[in-house]
Tab-separated table of C-alpha atoms in Angstrom:
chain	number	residue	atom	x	y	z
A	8	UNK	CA	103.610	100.044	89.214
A	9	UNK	CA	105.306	96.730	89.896
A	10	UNK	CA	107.117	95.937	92.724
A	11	UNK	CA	110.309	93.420	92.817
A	12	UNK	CA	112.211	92.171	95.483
A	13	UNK	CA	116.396	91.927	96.013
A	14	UNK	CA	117.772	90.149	98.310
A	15	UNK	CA	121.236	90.071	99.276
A	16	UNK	CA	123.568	88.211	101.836
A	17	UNK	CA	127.032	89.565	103.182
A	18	UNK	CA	129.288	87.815	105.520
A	19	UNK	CA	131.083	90.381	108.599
A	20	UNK	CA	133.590	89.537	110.199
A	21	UNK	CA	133.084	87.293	113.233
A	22	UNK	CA	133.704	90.201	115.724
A	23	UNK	CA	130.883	91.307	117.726
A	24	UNK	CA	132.482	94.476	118.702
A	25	UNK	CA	132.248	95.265	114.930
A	26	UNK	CA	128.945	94.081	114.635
A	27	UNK	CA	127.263	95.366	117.883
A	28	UNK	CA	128.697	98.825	116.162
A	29	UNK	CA	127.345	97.955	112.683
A	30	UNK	CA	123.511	97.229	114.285
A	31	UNK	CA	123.659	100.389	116.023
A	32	UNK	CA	124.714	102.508	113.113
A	33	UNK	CA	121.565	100.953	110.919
A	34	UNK	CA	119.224	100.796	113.536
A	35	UNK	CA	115.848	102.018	113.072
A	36	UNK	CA	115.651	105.515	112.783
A	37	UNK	CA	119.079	105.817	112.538
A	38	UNK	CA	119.734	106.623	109.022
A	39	UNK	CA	120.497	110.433	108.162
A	40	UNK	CA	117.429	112.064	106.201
A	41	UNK	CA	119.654	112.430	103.330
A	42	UNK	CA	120.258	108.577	103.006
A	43	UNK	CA	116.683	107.507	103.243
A	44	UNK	CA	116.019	110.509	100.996
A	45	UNK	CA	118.643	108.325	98.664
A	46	UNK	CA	116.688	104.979	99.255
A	47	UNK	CA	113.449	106.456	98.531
A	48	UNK	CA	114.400	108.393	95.262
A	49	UNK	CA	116.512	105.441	93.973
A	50	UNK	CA	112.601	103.665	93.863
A	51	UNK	CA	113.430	101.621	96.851
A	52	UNK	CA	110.287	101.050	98.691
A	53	UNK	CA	111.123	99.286	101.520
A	54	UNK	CA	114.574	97.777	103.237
A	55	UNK	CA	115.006	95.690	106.081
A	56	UNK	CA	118.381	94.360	107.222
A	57	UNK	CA	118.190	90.846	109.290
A	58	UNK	CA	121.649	89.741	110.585
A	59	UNK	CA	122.229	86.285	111.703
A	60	UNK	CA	125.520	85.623	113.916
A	61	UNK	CA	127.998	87.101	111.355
A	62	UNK	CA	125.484	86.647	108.338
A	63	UNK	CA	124.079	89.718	107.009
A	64	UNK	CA	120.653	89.841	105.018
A	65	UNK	CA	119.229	92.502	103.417
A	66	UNK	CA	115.437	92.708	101.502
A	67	UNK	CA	114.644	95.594	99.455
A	68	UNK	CA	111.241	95.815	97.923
A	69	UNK	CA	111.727	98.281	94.700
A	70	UNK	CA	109.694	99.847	92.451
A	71	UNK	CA	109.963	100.170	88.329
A	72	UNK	CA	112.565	102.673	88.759
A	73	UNK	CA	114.903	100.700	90.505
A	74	UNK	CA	118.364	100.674	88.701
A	75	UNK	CA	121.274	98.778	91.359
A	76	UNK	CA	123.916	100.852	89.061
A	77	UNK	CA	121.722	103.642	89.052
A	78	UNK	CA	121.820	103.218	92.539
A	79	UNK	CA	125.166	103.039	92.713
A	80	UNK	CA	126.240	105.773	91.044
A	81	UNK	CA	123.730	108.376	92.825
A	82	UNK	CA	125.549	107.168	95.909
A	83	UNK	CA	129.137	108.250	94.612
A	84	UNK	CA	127.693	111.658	93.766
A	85	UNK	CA	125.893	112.147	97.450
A	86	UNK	CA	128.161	113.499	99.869
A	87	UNK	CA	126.171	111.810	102.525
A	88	UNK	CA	126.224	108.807	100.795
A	89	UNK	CA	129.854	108.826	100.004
A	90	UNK	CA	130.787	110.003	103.116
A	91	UNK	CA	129.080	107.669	105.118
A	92	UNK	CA	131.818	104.956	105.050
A	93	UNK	CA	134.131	108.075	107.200
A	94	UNK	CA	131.232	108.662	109.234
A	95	UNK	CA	131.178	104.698	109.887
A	96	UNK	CA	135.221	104.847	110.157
A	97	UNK	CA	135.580	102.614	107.380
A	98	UNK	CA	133.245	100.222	109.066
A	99	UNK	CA	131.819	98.648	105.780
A	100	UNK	CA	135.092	97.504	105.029
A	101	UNK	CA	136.230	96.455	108.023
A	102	UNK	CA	133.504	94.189	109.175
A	103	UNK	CA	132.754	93.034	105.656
A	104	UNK	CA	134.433	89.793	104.729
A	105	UNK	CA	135.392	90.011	100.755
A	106	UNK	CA	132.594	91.199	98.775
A	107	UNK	CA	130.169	93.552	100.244
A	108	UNK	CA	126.970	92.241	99.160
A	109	UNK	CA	126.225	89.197	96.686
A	110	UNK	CA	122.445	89.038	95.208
A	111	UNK	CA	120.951	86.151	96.380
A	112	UNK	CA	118.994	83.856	93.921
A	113	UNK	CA	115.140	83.414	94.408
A	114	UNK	CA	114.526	79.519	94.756
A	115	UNK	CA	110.758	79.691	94.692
């Protein structure tokens, strides 16, 4: 089996009480069993987040399987995964600046 990597990039808003709250919610170790139950069934392999002042980066090393609207819509038919924005209060949207994520183009 192959493996592929997505990248994406996100810009929060430039409040670090919103982002001191976003790196503790997706701290290592962090993430409900559920969710990386999600990840790992979805035929993500890996996923690291790297944040950069307000600058958000996330890598996710996928397998064959991996579908980003498959993905998508087994998150809106989780209850962890769709309740997770709540559990964040709304914090995805709030610290988020216009789109959530964008794919990022590999240059090399």
């Amino acid at each position: 089996m192959s493996i592929k990597r997505y990248c994406y990039s996100c810009d929060l808003k430039n409040d670090s009480k919103l982002i001191a709250e976003y790196k503790a919610y997706h701290a290592e170790g962090k993430a409900w069993p559920e969710i990386t139950k999600s990840i790992k069934d979805a035929g993500i392999v890996d996923m690291q987040i790297y944040l950069t002042g307000n600058r958000m980066f996330m890598i996710m090393e996928v397998n064959d399987t991996f579908n980003p609207d498959k993905k998508a819509a087994m998150d809106a038919q989780n209850p962890k995964s769709a309740g997770m924005g709540k559990s964040h209060v709304g914090l995805s949207t709030r610290i988020a600046m216009g789109r959530k994520r964008r794919k990022m183009d590999c240059i090399r």
